[in-house]
Amino acid sequence: MTIENLSKSYGDFKALTDVSFSLEEGKTAAIIGSSGCGKSTFLRCLNLLETPTEATFRIGDKEVFFQNEKQVDGEKDALSFRREMAMVFQSFDLFPHRTVLNNVALAPMLVRKMEREKAESLALQLLERIGLSEKAKSYPSQLSGGQQQRVAIARALAMEPKVLLFDEATSALDPELVGEVLDVMKALAEDGRTMVVVTHELNFALDVADVLVFFDQGKITEIGPPAELLGNPQSDRLKTFLTRYHHMLNN
């Protein structure tokens, strides 16, 4: 996956400025930074939930180009590019009136036109993978927050994406539920899934990510191996960010 010269403006405000980096297939990138630095906007642009002002995106043999908030070249249908990715949000966004099984099976049926039997078989396999096969007939209200987020991950996997995007997937969870979600994400990374993870869990980034990306004021300030950036930050902004992070944990 390659992102080149991604910029996003809202009027005179520049949320992202000339963001570029590449991620090899099967690798995990963790994105960190202070609130409002552009991390979530970056994911939303990559997933085309927001239209980039300028950008070039490539995933496999598919690419799209944007200028002046319009697609100017690449895939004729930008949605076909978007289907190469699946996103897991802070909020679980499960359908409350549908069972866990139906929540996972629905998108493959609607978007990929998969037959119900095949979609439900796939959903059951994914629920088994995240340790929730016994909850297939339950409804979201009957699950804990961690279980709901694990179902949301299974739903994303059901779309068979080339890239998984996570936008602070654990930030809405009670502290005791965070670990079960991070364990699923770690297992996916170990399986060779290509993932871009916006997170405030620095230990997860250190243990799981292949590359760490530090955003500040809509730009990539530092990028490199997690141990190197976290152990020996070069920019004053990253040093300040890490100091505040550790101070917060100790209070």
PDB file of C-alpha atoms in Angstrom:
ATOM      1  CA  MET A   1       0.000   0.000   0.000  1.00  0.00           C
ATOM      2  CA  THR A   2       1.276   3.443  -0.952  1.00  0.00           C
ATOM      3  CA  ILE A   3       0.006   6.887   0.031  1.00  0.00           C
ATOM      4  CA  GLU A   4       1.532   9.837  -1.814  1.00  0.00           C
ATOM      5  CA  ASN A   5       1.079  13.571  -1.189  1.00  0.00           C
ATOM      6  CA  LEU A   6      -2.156  13.242   0.751  1.00  0.00           C
ATOM      7  CA  SER A   7      -3.586  16.615   1.733  1.00  0.00           C
ATOM      8  CA  LYS A   8      -6.969  17.498   3.170  1.00  0.00           C
ATOM      9  CA  SER A   9      -8.329  20.987   3.732  1.00  0.00           C
ATOM     10  CA  TYR A  10     -11.555  22.266   5.229  1.00  0.00           C
ATOM     11  CA  GLY A  11     -11.747  25.793   3.892  1.00  0.00           C
ATOM     12  CA  ASP A  12      -8.589  27.542   5.087  1.00  0.00           C
ATOM     13  CA  PHE A  13      -7.809  24.845   7.653  1.00  0.00           C
ATOM     14  CA  LYS A  14      -5.296  22.212   6.548  1.00  0.00           C
ATOM     15  CA  ALA A  15      -6.051  18.986   8.398  1.00  0.00           C
ATOM     16  CA  LEU A  16      -3.412  17.016   6.452  1.00  0.00           C
ATOM     17  CA  THR A  17      -0.422  18.324   4.512  1.00  0.00           C
ATOM     18  CA  ASP A  18       1.578  16.257   2.024  1.00  0.00           C
ATOM     19  CA  VAL A  19       1.402  12.932   3.872  1.00  0.00           C
ATOM     20  CA  SER A  20       3.297  10.098   2.158  1.00  0.00           C
ATOM     21  CA  PHE A  21       4.376   6.622   3.215  1.00  0.00           C
ATOM     22  CA  SER A  22       4.321   3.015   2.043  1.00  0.00           C
ATOM     23  CA  LEU A  23       3.453  -0.170   3.889  1.00  0.00           C
ATOM     24  CA  GLU A  24       4.472  -3.601   2.683  1.00  0.00           C
ATOM     25  CA  GLU A  25       1.855  -6.299   2.381  1.00  0.00           C
ATOM     26  CA  GLY A  26       1.495  -8.243   5.618  1.00  0.00           C
ATOM     27  CA  LYS A  27       2.965  -5.476   7.769  1.00  0.00           C
ATOM     28  CA  THR A  28       1.380  -3.353  10.506  1.00  0.00           C
ATOM     29  CA  ALA A  29       1.730   0.408  10.859  1.00  0.00           C
ATOM     30  CA  ALA A  30       0.802   2.071  14.154  1.00  0.00           C
ATOM     31  CA  ILE A  31      -0.097   5.755  14.038  1.00  0.00           C
ATOM     32  CA  ILE A  32       0.247   7.873  17.152  1.00  0.00           C
ATOM     33  CA  GLY A  33      -0.121  11.547  17.964  1.00  0.00           C
ATOM     34  CA  SER A  34      -2.029  14.035  20.070  1.00  0.00           C
ATOM     35  CA  SER A  35      -5.765  14.555  19.711  1.00  0.00           C
ATOM     36  CA  GLY A  36      -6.564  16.671  16.664  1.00  0.00           C
ATOM     37  CA  CYS A  37      -3.288  15.961  14.868  1.00  0.00           C
ATOM     38  CA  GLY A  38      -5.009  14.410  11.825  1.00  0.00           C
ATOM     39  CA  LYS A  39      -4.784  10.674  12.576  1.00  0.00           C
ATOM     40  CA  SER A  40      -8.483   9.890  12.141  1.00  0.00           C
ATOM     41  CA  THR A  41      -8.789  12.232   9.165  1.00  0.00           C
ATOM     42  CA  PHE A  42      -5.943  10.317   7.553  1.00  0.00           C
ATOM     43  CA  LEU A  43      -7.811   7.008   7.930  1.00  0.00           C
ATOM     44  CA  ARG A  44     -11.084   8.503   6.756  1.00  0.00           C
ATOM     45  CA  CYS A  45      -9.390   9.865   3.628  1.00  0.00           C
ATOM     46  CA  LEU A  46      -7.676   6.560   2.955  1.00  0.00           C
ATOM     47  CA  ASN A  47     -11.005   4.756   3.261  1.00  0.00           C
ATOM     48  CA  LEU A  48     -12.659   7.463   1.119  1.00  0.00           C
ATOM     49  CA  LEU A  49     -15.125   8.368   3.851  1.00  0.00           C
ATOM     50  CA  GLU A  50     -13.630  11.815   3.297  1.00  0.00           C
ATOM     51  CA  THR A  51     -12.592  12.985  -0.155  1.00  0.00           C
ATOM     52  CA  PRO A  52      -8.907  13.970  -0.152  1.00  0.00           C
ATOM     53  CA  THR A  53      -8.033  17.405  -1.462  1.00  0.00           C
ATOM     54  CA  GLU A  54      -4.969  15.907  -3.158  1.00  0.00           C
ATOM     55  CA  ALA A  55      -3.697  12.317  -3.051  1.00  0.00           C
ATOM     56  CA  THR A  56      -2.489   9.219  -4.816  1.00  0.00           C
ATOM     57  CA  PHE A  57      -3.453   5.867  -3.267  1.00  0.00           C
ATOM     58  CA  ARG A  58      -2.291   2.424  -4.400  1.00  0.00           C
ATOM     59  CA  ILE A  59      -3.250  -0.985  -3.058  1.00  0.00           C
ATOM     60  CA  GLY A  60      -2.084  -3.922  -5.100  1.00  0.00           C
ATOM     61  CA  ASP A  61      -2.966  -3.238  -8.710  1.00  0.00           C
ATOM     62  CA  LYS A  62      -5.600  -0.628  -7.883  1.00  0.00           C
ATOM     63  CA  GLU A  63      -4.970   3.085  -7.612  1.00  0.00           C
ATOM     64  CA  VAL A  64      -6.895   6.337  -7.400  1.00  0.00           C
ATOM     65  CA  PHE A  65      -5.816   9.950  -7.872  1.00  0.00           C
ATOM     66  CA  PHE A  66      -7.392  13.089  -6.436  1.00  0.00           C
ATOM     67  CA  GLN A  67      -6.980  16.762  -7.225  1.00  0.00           C
ATOM     68  CA  ASN A  68      -9.039  19.639  -5.848  1.00  0.00           C
ATOM     69  CA  GLU A  69     -11.274  17.180  -3.965  1.00  0.00           C
ATOM     70  CA  LYS A  70     -12.170  15.291  -7.134  1.00  0.00           C
ATOM     71  CA  GLN A  71     -11.063  11.914  -8.405  1.00  0.00           C
ATOM     72  CA  VAL A  72      -9.143  12.557 -11.610  1.00  0.00           C
ATOM     73  CA  ASP A  73      -7.819   9.121 -12.565  1.00  0.00           C
ATOM     74  CA  GLY A  74      -7.451   5.502 -11.519  1.00  0.00           C
ATOM     75  CA  GLU A  75     -10.288   3.096 -10.753  1.00  0.00           C
ATOM     76  CA  LYS A  76     -13.435   4.176 -12.597  1.00  0.00           C
ATOM     77  CA  ASP A  77     -15.460   3.376  -9.512  1.00  0.00           C
ATOM     78  CA  ALA A  78     -13.736   4.660  -6.377  1.00  0.00           C
ATOM     79  CA  LEU A  79     -15.877   2.256  -4.359  1.00  0.00           C
ATOM     80  CA  SER A  80     -14.052  -0.674  -5.949  1.00  0.00           C
ATOM     81  CA  PHE A  81     -10.861   0.752  -4.448  1.00  0.00           C
ATOM     82  CA  ARG A  82     -12.559   1.315  -1.115  1.00  0.00           C
ATOM     83  CA  ARG A  83     -13.574  -2.352  -1.001  1.00  0.00           C
ATOM     84  CA  GLU A  84      -9.897  -3.230  -0.729  1.00  0.00           C
ATOM     85  CA  MET A  85     -10.091  -1.905   2.850  1.00  0.00           C
ATOM     86  CA  ALA A  86     -12.263  -2.409   5.891  1.00  0.00           C
ATOM     87  CA  MET A  87     -12.379  -0.105   8.886  1.00  0.00           C
ATOM     88  CA  VAL A  88     -12.995  -0.728  12.584  1.00  0.00           C
ATOM     89  CA  PHE A  89     -14.183   2.394  14.401  1.00  0.00           C
ATOM     90  CA  GLN A  90     -14.092   3.574  18.010  1.00  0.00           C
ATOM     91  CA  SER A  91     -17.814   2.933  18.317  1.00  0.00           C
ATOM     92  CA  PHE A  92     -18.859  -0.574  17.401  1.00  0.00           C
ATOM     93  CA  ASP A  93     -21.791   0.452  15.153  1.00  0.00           C
ATOM     94  CA  LEU A  94     -23.381  -2.989  15.213  1.00  0.00           C
ATOM     95  CA  PHE A  95     -27.015  -3.305  14.166  1.00  0.00           C
ATOM     96  CA  PRO A  96     -28.855  -3.730  17.501  1.00  0.00           C
ATOM     97  CA  HIS A  97     -31.818  -5.567  15.948  1.00  0.00           C
ATOM     98  CA  ARG A  98     -29.660  -8.196  14.238  1.00  0.00           C
ATOM     99  CA  THR A  99     -27.892 -11.155  15.779  1.00  0.00           C
ATOM    100  CA  VAL A 100     -24.119 -11.322  15.953  1.00  0.00           C
ATOM    101  CA  LEU A 101     -24.150 -13.806  13.066  1.00  0.00           C
ATOM    102  CA  ASN A 102     -26.268 -11.506  10.911  1.00  0.00           C
ATOM    103  CA  ASN A 103     -24.121  -8.489  11.758  1.00  0.00           C
ATOM    104  CA  VAL A 104     -21.054 -10.283  10.398  1.00  0.00           C
ATOM    105  CA  ALA A 105     -22.743 -11.922   7.396  1.00  0.00           C
ATOM    106  CA  LEU A 106     -24.750  -8.937   6.152  1.00  0.00           C
ATOM    107  CA  ALA A 107     -22.060  -6.888   4.370  1.00  0.00           C
ATOM    108  CA  PRO A 108     -20.690  -9.772   2.270  1.00  0.00           C
ATOM    109  CA  MET A 109     -24.238 -10.473   1.098  1.00  0.00           C
ATOM    110  CA  LEU A 110     -25.061  -6.848   0.287  1.00  0.00           C
ATOM    111  CA  VAL A 111     -21.732  -5.606  -1.047  1.00  0.00           C
ATOM    112  CA  ARG A 112     -20.049  -8.711  -2.426  1.00  0.00           C
ATOM    113  CA  LYS A 113     -23.339 -10.421  -3.400  1.00  0.00           C
ATOM    114  CA  MET A 114     -22.336 -13.541  -1.494  1.00  0.00           C
ATOM    115  CA  GLU A 115     -25.012 -16.187  -1.052  1.00  0.00           C
ATOM    116  CA  ARG A 116     -26.510 -16.284   2.439  1.00  0.00           C
ATOM    117  CA  GLU A 117     -25.315 -19.805   3.209  1.00  0.00           C
ATOM    118  CA  LYS A 118     -21.751 -18.994   2.221  1.00  0.00           C
ATOM    119  CA  ALA A 119     -21.802 -15.649   4.072  1.00  0.00           C
ATOM    120  CA  GLU A 120     -23.094 -17.242   7.266  1.00  0.00           C
ATOM    121  CA  SER A 121     -20.524 -20.024   7.010  1.00  0.00           C
ATOM    122  CA  LEU A 122     -17.790 -17.407   6.667  1.00  0.00           C
ATOM    123  CA  ALA A 123     -19.252 -15.455   9.599  1.00  0.00           C
ATOM    124  CA  LEU A 124     -19.203 -18.556  11.811  1.00  0.00           C
ATOM    125  CA  GLN A 125     -15.569 -19.207  10.903  1.00  0.00           C
ATOM    126  CA  LEU A 126     -14.648 -15.642  11.829  1.00  0.00           C
ATOM    127  CA  LEU A 127     -16.583 -15.760  15.088  1.00  0.00           C
ATOM    128  CA  GLU A 128     -14.708 -18.929  15.953  1.00  0.00           C
ATOM    129  CA  ARG A 129     -11.456 -17.148  15.167  1.00  0.00           C
ATOM    130  CA  ILE A 130     -12.186 -14.301  17.588  1.00  0.00           C
ATOM    131  CA  GLY A 131     -13.473 -16.664  20.270  1.00  0.00           C
ATOM    132  CA  LEU A 132     -17.157 -15.751  20.066  1.00  0.00           C
ATOM    133  CA  SER A 133     -18.768 -18.614  18.173  1.00  0.00           C
ATOM    134  CA  GLU A 134     -21.051 -19.274  21.141  1.00  0.00           C
ATOM    135  CA  LYS A 135     -22.466 -15.742  20.766  1.00  0.00           C
ATOM    136  CA  ALA A 136     -23.636 -16.192  17.146  1.00  0.00           C
ATOM    137  CA  LYS A 137     -27.326 -16.048  18.071  1.00  0.00           C
ATOM    138  CA  SER A 138     -26.924 -13.270  20.661  1.00  0.00           C
ATOM    139  CA  TYR A 139     -27.724  -9.608  20.092  1.00  0.00           C
ATOM    140  CA  PRO A 140     -25.222  -6.777  20.600  1.00  0.00           C
ATOM    141  CA  SER A 141     -26.962  -5.608  23.788  1.00  0.00           C
ATOM    142  CA  GLN A 142     -26.154  -8.990  25.315  1.00  0.00           C
ATOM    143  CA  LEU A 143     -22.414  -8.547  24.784  1.00  0.00           C
ATOM    144  CA  SER A 144     -19.748  -6.618  26.650  1.00  0.00           C
ATOM    145  CA  GLY A 145     -18.049  -3.701  24.920  1.00  0.00           C
ATOM    146  CA  GLY A 146     -14.981  -5.821  24.237  1.00  0.00           C
ATOM    147  CA  GLN A 147     -17.086  -8.563  22.715  1.00  0.00           C
ATOM    148  CA  GLN A 148     -18.924  -6.057  20.531  1.00  0.00           C
ATOM    149  CA  GLN A 149     -15.648  -4.657  19.241  1.00  0.00           C
ATOM    150  CA  ARG A 150     -14.409  -8.163  18.480  1.00  0.00           C
ATOM    151  CA  VAL A 151     -17.605  -8.729  16.471  1.00  0.00           C
ATOM    152  CA  ALA A 152     -16.900  -5.466  14.634  1.00  0.00           C
ATOM    153  CA  ILE A 153     -13.464  -6.833  13.752  1.00  0.00           C
ATOM    154  CA  ALA A 154     -15.031 -10.051  12.474  1.00  0.00           C
ATOM    155  CA  ARG A 155     -17.443  -7.965  10.397  1.00  0.00           C
ATOM    156  CA  ALA A 156     -14.499  -6.116   8.843  1.00  0.00           C
ATOM    157  CA  LEU A 157     -12.717  -9.398   8.109  1.00  0.00           C
ATOM    158  CA  ALA A 158     -15.849 -10.758   6.428  1.00  0.00           C
ATOM    159  CA  MET A 159     -15.314  -8.263   3.616  1.00  0.00           C
ATOM    160  CA  GLU A 160     -12.004 -10.030   2.860  1.00  0.00           C
ATOM    161  CA  PRO A 161     -10.072  -6.756   2.641  1.00  0.00           C
ATOM    162  CA  LYS A 162      -6.442  -6.392   1.641  1.00  0.00           C
ATOM    163  CA  VAL A 163      -5.944  -3.730   4.328  1.00  0.00           C
ATOM    164  CA  LEU A 164      -7.544  -3.418   7.762  1.00  0.00           C
ATOM    165  CA  LEU A 165      -7.881   0.054   9.273  1.00  0.00           C
ATOM    166  CA  PHE A 166      -8.380   0.586  13.015  1.00  0.00           C
ATOM    167  CA  ASP A 167      -9.373   3.982  14.387  1.00  0.00           C
ATOM    168  CA  GLU A 168      -8.688   3.913  18.153  1.00  0.00           C
ATOM    169  CA  ALA A 169     -10.467   0.577  18.372  1.00  0.00           C
ATOM    170  CA  THR A 170      -9.997   0.322  22.148  1.00  0.00           C
ATOM    171  CA  SER A 171     -10.578   3.920  23.226  1.00  0.00           C
ATOM    172  CA  ALA A 172     -14.286   3.429  24.018  1.00  0.00           C
ATOM    173  CA  LEU A 173     -13.687   0.345  26.161  1.00  0.00           C
ATOM    174  CA  ASP A 174     -13.359  -0.035  29.890  1.00  0.00           C
ATOM    175  CA  PRO A 175      -9.699  -0.708  30.778  1.00  0.00           C
ATOM    176  CA  GLU A 176     -10.313  -4.342  31.723  1.00  0.00           C
ATOM    177  CA  LEU A 177     -11.780  -5.055  28.262  1.00  0.00           C
ATOM    178  CA  VAL A 178      -8.970  -3.539  26.198  1.00  0.00           C
ATOM    179  CA  GLY A 179      -6.726  -6.604  26.349  1.00  0.00           C
ATOM    180  CA  GLU A 180      -9.157  -8.985  24.659  1.00  0.00           C
ATOM    181  CA  VAL A 181      -9.446  -6.684  21.639  1.00  0.00           C
ATOM    182  CA  LEU A 182      -5.698  -6.067  21.432  1.00  0.00           C
ATOM    183  CA  ASP A 183      -5.120  -9.832  21.558  1.00  0.00           C
ATOM    184  CA  VAL A 184      -7.309 -10.277  18.461  1.00  0.00           C
ATOM    185  CA  MET A 185      -5.478  -7.471  16.669  1.00  0.00           C
ATOM    186  CA  LYS A 186      -2.112  -8.968  17.619  1.00  0.00           C
ATOM    187  CA  ALA A 187      -3.190 -12.369  16.270  1.00  0.00           C
ATOM    188  CA  LEU A 188      -4.222 -10.741  12.975  1.00  0.00           C
ATOM    189  CA  ALA A 189      -0.811  -9.077  12.684  1.00  0.00           C
ATOM    190  CA  GLU A 190       0.893 -12.401  13.370  1.00  0.00           C
ATOM    191  CA  ASP A 191      -1.237 -13.966  10.627  1.00  0.00           C
ATOM    192  CA  GLY A 192       0.229 -11.481   8.160  1.00  0.00           C
ATOM    193  CA  ARG A 193      -2.701  -9.101   7.802  1.00  0.00           C
ATOM    194  CA  THR A 194      -1.836  -5.679   6.434  1.00  0.00           C
ATOM    195  CA  MET A 195      -3.039  -3.211   9.075  1.00  0.00           C
ATOM    196  CA  VAL A 196      -2.979   0.519   9.760  1.00  0.00           C
ATOM    197  CA  VAL A 197      -3.764   1.125  13.412  1.00  0.00           C
ATOM    198  CA  VAL A 198      -4.419   4.514  14.985  1.00  0.00           C
ATOM    199  CA  THR A 199      -3.825   3.875  18.654  1.00  0.00           C
ATOM    200  CA  HIS A 200      -2.828   5.350  21.997  1.00  0.00           C
ATOM    201  CA  GLU A 201      -1.650   1.939  23.209  1.00  0.00           C
ATOM    202  CA  LEU A 202       2.111   2.431  22.892  1.00  0.00           C
ATOM    203  CA  ASN A 203       2.936  -1.011  24.284  1.00  0.00           C
ATOM    204  CA  PHE A 204       0.812  -2.542  21.533  1.00  0.00           C
ATOM    205  CA  ALA A 205       2.624  -0.414  18.950  1.00  0.00           C
ATOM    206  CA  LEU A 206       5.978  -1.502  20.339  1.00  0.00           C
ATOM    207  CA  ASP A 207       5.093  -5.204  20.462  1.00  0.00           C
ATOM    208  CA  VAL A 208       3.100  -5.573  17.254  1.00  0.00           C
ATOM    209  CA  ALA A 209       3.799  -2.810  14.729  1.00  0.00           C
ATOM    210  CA  ASP A 210       6.478  -3.048  12.069  1.00  0.00           C
ATOM    211  CA  VAL A 211       6.526   0.714  11.590  1.00  0.00           C
ATOM    212  CA  LEU A 212       5.506   3.581  13.854  1.00  0.00           C
ATOM    213  CA  VAL A 213       4.192   6.854  12.428  1.00  0.00           C
ATOM    214  CA  PHE A 214       4.027   9.999  14.556  1.00  0.00           C
ATOM    215  CA  PHE A 215       1.574  12.635  13.353  1.00  0.00           C
ATOM    216  CA  ASP A 216       1.728  16.265  14.428  1.00  0.00           C
ATOM    217  CA  GLN A 217      -0.347  19.133  13.034  1.00  0.00           C
ATOM    218  CA  GLY A 218      -1.440  17.130  10.006  1.00  0.00           C
ATOM    219  CA  LYS A 219       2.036  15.971   9.021  1.00  0.00           C
ATOM    220  CA  ILE A 220       4.247  12.944   9.588  1.00  0.00           C
ATOM    221  CA  THR A 221       6.947  14.202  11.929  1.00  0.00           C
ATOM    222  CA  GLU A 222       8.744  10.891  12.496  1.00  0.00           C
ATOM    223  CA  ILE A 223       8.455   7.423  11.020  1.00  0.00           C
ATOM    224  CA  GLY A 224      10.470   4.275  11.627  1.00  0.00           C
ATOM    225  CA  PRO A 225      10.823   1.140  13.766  1.00  0.00           C
ATOM    226  CA  PRO A 226       8.733   1.458  16.951  1.00  0.00           C
ATOM    227  CA  ALA A 227      11.593   0.657  19.338  1.00  0.00           C
ATOM    228  CA  GLU A 228      13.765   3.288  17.690  1.00  0.00           C
ATOM    229  CA  LEU A 229      11.163   6.061  17.764  1.00  0.00           C
ATOM    230  CA  LEU A 230       9.922   5.316  21.267  1.00  0.00           C
ATOM    231  CA  GLY A 231      13.391   4.724  22.702  1.00  0.00           C
ATOM    232  CA  ASN A 232      15.215   7.552  20.976  1.00  0.00           C
ATOM    233  CA  PRO A 233      12.822  10.176  19.597  1.00  0.00           C
ATOM    234  CA  GLN A 234      14.478  12.782  17.414  1.00  0.00           C
ATOM    235  CA  SER A 235      11.934  15.587  17.245  1.00  0.00           C
ATOM    236  CA  ASP A 236      11.008  17.821  20.155  1.00  0.00           C
ATOM    237  CA  ARG A 237       7.320  17.193  19.436  1.00  0.00           C
ATOM    238  CA  LEU A 238       7.638  13.429  19.817  1.00  0.00           C
ATOM    239  CA  LYS A 239       9.722  13.866  22.968  1.00  0.00           C
ATOM    240  CA  THR A 240       6.999  16.094  24.428  1.00  0.00           C
ATOM    241  CA  PHE A 241       4.257  13.701  23.393  1.00  0.00           C
ATOM    242  CA  LEU A 242       5.981  10.730  25.045  1.00  0.00           C
ATOM    243  CA  THR A 243       6.680  12.712  28.209  1.00  0.00           C
ATOM    244  CA  ARG A 244       3.012  13.669  28.515  1.00  0.00           C
ATOM    245  CA  TYR A 245       1.930  10.102  27.778  1.00  0.00           C
ATOM    246  CA  HIS A 246       4.103   8.627  30.522  1.00  0.00           C
ATOM    247  CA  HIS A 247       3.061  11.374  32.927  1.00  0.00           C
ATOM    248  CA  MET A 248      -0.585  10.534  32.284  1.00  0.00           C
ATOM    249  CA  LEU A 249       0.017   6.834  32.963  1.00  0.00           C
ATOM    250  CA  ASN A 250       1.752   7.605  36.245  1.00  0.00           C
ATOM    251  CA  ASN A 251      -1.117   9.736  37.588  1.00  0.00           C
TER     252      ASN A 251
END
